[in-house]
mmCIF file of C-alpha atoms in Angstrom:
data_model
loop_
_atom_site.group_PDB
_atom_site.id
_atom_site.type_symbol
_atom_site.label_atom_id
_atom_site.label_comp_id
_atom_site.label_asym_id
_atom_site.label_seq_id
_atom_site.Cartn_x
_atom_site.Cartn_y
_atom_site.Cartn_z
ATOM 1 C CA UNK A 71 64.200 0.539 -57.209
ATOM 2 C CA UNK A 72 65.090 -2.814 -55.195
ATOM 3 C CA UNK A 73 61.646 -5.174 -55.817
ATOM 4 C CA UNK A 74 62.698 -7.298 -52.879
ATOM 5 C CA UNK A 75 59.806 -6.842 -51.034
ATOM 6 C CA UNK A 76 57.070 -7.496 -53.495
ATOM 7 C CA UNK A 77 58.841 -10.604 -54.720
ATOM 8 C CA UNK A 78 58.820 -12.432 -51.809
ATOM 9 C CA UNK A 79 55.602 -11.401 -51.325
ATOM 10 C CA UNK A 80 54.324 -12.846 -54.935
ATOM 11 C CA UNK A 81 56.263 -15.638 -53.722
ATOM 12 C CA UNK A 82 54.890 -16.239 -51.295
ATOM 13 C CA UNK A 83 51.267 -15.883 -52.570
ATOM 14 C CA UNK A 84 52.045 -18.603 -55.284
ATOM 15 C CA UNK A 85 52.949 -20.959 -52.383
ATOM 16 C CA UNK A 86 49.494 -20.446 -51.109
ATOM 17 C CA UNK A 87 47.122 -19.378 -53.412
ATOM 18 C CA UNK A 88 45.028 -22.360 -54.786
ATOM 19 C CA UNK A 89 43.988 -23.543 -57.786
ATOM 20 C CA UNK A 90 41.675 -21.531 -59.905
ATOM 21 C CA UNK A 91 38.708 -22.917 -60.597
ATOM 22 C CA UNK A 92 37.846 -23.065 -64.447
ATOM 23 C CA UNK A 93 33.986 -21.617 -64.377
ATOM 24 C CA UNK A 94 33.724 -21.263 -68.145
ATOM 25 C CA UNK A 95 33.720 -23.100 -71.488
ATOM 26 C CA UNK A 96 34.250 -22.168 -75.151
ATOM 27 C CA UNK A 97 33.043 -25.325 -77.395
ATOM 28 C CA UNK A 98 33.316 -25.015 -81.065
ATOM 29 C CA UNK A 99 33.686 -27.996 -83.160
ATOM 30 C CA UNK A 100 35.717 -30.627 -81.537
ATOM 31 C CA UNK A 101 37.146 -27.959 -79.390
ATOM 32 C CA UNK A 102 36.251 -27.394 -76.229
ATOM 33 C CA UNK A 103 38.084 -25.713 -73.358
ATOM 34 C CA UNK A 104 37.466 -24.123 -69.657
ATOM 35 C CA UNK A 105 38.951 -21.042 -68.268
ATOM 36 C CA UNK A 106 38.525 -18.858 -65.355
ATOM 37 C CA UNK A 107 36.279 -15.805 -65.436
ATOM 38 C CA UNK A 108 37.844 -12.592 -64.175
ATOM 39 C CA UNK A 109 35.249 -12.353 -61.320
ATOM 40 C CA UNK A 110 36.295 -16.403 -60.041
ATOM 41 C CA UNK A 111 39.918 -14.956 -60.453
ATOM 42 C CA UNK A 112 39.034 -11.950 -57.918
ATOM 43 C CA UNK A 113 37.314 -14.133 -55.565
ATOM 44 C CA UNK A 114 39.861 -16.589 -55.531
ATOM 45 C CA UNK A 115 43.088 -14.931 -54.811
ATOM 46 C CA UNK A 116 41.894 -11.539 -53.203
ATOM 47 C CA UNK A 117 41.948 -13.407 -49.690
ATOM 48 C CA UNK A 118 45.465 -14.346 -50.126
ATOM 49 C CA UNK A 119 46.977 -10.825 -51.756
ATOM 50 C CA UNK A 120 45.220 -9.328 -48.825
ATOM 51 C CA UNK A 121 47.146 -11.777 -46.179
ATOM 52 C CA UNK A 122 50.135 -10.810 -48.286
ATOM 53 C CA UNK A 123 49.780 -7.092 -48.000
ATOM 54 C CA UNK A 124 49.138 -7.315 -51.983
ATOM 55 C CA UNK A 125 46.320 -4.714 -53.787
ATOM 56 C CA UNK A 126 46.043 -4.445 -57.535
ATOM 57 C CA UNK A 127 43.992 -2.732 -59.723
ATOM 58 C CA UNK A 128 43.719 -2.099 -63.474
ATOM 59 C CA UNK A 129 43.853 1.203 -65.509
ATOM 60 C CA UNK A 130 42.965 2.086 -69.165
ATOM 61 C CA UNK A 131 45.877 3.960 -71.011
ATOM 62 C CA UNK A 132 45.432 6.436 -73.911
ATOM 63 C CA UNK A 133 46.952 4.370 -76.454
ATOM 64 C CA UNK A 134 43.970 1.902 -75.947
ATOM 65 C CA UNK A 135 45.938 -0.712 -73.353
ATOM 66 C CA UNK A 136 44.990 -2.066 -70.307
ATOM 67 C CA UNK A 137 47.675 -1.676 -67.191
ATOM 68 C CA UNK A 138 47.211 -3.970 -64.541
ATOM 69 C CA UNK A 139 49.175 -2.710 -61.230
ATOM 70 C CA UNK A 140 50.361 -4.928 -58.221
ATOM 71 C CA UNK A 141 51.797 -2.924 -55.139
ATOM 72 C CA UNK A 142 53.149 -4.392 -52.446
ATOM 73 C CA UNK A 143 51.140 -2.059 -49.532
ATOM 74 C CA UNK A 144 54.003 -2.011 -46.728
ATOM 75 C CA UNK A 145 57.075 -1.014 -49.178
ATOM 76 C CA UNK A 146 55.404 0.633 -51.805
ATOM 77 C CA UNK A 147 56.813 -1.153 -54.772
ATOM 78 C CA UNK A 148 55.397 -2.326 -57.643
ATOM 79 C CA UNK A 149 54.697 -4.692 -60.901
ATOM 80 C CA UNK A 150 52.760 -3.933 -63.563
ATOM 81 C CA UNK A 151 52.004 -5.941 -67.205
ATOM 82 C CA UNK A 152 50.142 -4.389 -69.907
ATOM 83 C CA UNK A 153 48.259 -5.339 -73.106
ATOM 84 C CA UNK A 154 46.956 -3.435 -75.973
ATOM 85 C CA UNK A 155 43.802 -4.255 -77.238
ATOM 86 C CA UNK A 156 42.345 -3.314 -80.512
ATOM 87 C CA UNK A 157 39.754 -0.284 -80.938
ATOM 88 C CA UNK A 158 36.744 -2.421 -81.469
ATOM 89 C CA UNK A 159 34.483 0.690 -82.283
ATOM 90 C CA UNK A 160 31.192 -0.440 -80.345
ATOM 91 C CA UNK A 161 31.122 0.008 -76.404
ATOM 92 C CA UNK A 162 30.449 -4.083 -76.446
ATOM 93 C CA UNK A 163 33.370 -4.946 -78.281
ATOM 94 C CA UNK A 164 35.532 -2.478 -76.290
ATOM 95 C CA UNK A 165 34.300 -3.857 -72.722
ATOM 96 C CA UNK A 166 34.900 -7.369 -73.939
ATOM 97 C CA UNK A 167 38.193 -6.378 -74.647
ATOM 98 C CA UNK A 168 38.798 -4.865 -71.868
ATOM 99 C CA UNK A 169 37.728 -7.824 -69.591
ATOM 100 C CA UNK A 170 39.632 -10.057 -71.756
ATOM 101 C CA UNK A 171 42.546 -7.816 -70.883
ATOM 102 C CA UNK A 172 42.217 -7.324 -67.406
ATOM 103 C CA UNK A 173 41.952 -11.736 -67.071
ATOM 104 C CA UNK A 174 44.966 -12.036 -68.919
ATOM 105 C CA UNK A 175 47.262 -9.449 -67.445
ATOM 106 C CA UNK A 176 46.277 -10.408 -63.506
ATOM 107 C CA UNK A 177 47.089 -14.018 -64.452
ATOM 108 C CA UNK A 178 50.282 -12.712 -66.033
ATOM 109 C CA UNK A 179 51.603 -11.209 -63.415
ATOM 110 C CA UNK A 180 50.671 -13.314 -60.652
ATOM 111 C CA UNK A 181 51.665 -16.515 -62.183
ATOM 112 C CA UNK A 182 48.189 -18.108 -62.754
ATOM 113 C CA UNK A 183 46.841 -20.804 -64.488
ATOM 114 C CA UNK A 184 43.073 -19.129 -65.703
ATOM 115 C CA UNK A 185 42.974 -22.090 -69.037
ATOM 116 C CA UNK A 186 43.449 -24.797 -70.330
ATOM 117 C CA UNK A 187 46.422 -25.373 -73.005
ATOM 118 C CA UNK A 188 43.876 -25.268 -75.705
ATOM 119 C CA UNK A 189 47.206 -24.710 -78.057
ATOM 120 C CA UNK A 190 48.540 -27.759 -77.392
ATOM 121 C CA UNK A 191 48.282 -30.726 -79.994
ATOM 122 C CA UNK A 192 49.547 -33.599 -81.184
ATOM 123 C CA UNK A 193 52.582 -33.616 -83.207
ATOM 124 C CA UNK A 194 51.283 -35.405 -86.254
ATOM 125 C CA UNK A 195 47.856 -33.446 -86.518
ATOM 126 C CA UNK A 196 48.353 -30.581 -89.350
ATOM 127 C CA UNK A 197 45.260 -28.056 -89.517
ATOM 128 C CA UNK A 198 42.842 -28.141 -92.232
ATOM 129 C CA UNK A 199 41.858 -25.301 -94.355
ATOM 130 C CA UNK A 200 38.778 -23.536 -93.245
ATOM 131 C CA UNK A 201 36.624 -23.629 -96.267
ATOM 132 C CA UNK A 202 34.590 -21.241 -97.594
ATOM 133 C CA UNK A 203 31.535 -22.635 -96.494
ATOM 134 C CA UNK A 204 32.971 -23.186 -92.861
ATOM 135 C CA UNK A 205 34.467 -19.840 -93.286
ATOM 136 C CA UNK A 206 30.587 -18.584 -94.128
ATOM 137 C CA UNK A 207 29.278 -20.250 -91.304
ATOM 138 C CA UNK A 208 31.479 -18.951 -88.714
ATOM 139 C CA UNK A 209 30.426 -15.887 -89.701
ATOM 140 C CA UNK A 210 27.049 -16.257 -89.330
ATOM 141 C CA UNK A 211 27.207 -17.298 -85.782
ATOM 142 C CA UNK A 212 29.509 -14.171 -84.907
ATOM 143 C CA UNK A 213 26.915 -12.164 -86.654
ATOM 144 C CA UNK A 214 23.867 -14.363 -84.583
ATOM 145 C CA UNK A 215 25.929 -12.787 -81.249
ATOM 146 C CA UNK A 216 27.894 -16.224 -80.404
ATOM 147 C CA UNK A 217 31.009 -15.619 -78.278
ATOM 148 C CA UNK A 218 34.854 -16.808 -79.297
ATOM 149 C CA UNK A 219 34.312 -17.823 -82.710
ATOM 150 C CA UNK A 220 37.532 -16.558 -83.571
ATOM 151 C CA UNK A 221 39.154 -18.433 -80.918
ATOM 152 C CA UNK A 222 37.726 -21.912 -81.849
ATOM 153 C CA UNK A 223 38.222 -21.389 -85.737
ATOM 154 C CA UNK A 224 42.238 -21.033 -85.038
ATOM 155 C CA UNK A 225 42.009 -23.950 -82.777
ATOM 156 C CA UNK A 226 41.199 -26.337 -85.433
ATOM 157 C CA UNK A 227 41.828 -24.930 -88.897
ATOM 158 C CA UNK A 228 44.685 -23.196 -90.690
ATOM 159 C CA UNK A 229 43.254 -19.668 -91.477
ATOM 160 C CA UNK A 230 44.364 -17.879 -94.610
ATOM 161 C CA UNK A 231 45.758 -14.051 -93.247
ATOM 162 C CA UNK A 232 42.484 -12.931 -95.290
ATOM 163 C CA UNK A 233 39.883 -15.238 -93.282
ATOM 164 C CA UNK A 234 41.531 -13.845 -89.762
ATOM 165 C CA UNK A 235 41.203 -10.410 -90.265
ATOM 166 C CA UNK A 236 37.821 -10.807 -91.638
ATOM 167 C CA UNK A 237 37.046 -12.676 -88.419
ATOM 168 C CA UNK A 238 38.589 -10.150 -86.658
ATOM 169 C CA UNK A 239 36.897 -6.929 -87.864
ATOM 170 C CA UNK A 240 33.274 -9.209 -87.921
ATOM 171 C CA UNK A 241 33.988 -10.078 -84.092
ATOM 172 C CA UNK A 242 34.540 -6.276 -83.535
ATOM 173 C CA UNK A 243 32.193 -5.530 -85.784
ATOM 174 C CA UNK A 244 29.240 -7.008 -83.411
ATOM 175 C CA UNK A 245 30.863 -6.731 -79.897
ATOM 176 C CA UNK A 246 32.323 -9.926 -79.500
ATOM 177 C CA UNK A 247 35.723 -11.354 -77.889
#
């Protein structure tokens, strides 16, 4: 099928779509970064898909991924992006998945900026190891509910594959993204 259509108009909804404005913060240690919520994403650009003639909506597969769909409404073609996300167990874990999912595949396949380039770093800075009594506390502050613990621990140390899948499964383990 010729996509014509619904590239020019993604095209043309990157030409006019503004910024995103970064609502929300993860700060762990001497990291800190902003990103876009899904709901400021929705606001934000549903004015200008609609001008467009752009819809999208998101679907949960069987295999545990998230589908987001963009259809062009006066051709009928359209884009999609997915993402598997793991099977956290709890209903918490699962729907913070599943928002996490929905963010990141919308900004995929529109073209947005939701973040800041928290991977970005200087050349000469090498990552500590996360000791064990870092590694301890980290996981007493996913356990006391605190969000993106994961997410701050690989932004500034060097995690052995042992201390990420711990992480991981502790994250899932209590709900959290």
């Amino acid at each position: 099928m010729d996509n014509n259509e619904i590239l020019k108009a993604l095209f043309d909804f990157q030409k006019e779509c503004k910024s995103i404005n970064l609502d929300s913060e993860v700060s762990f240690g001497k990291t800190k970064f902003k990103y876009a919520s899904l709901a400021n994403i929705v606001k934000t650009i549903k004015p200008v898909l609609d001008r467009k003639n752009l819809m999208f909506f998101h679907s949960t597969e069987k295999d545990g991924a998230v589908k987001c769909h963009i259809y062009h409404v006066e051709s009928g073609q359209s884009m999609e992006c997915e993402l598997l996300i793991p099977n956290a167990g709890d209903a918490k874990a699962i729907g913070a998945n599943i928002t996490y999912a929905k963010r990141y595949t919308l900004s995929a396949l529109l073209g947005l900026i939701t973040e800041e380039d928290k991977d970005v770093q200087p050349m000469e800075e090498k990552k500590s190891k996360l000791t064990d009594d870092a590694f301890k506390k980290a996981c007493e502050r996913i356990k006391a509910g605190e969000q993106n613990i994961m997410i701050q621990c690989e932004a500034h140390f060097a995690l052995t594959p042992s201390q990420k899948s711990q992480l991981v499964n502790l994250s899932m383990q209590y709900g959290l993204s």
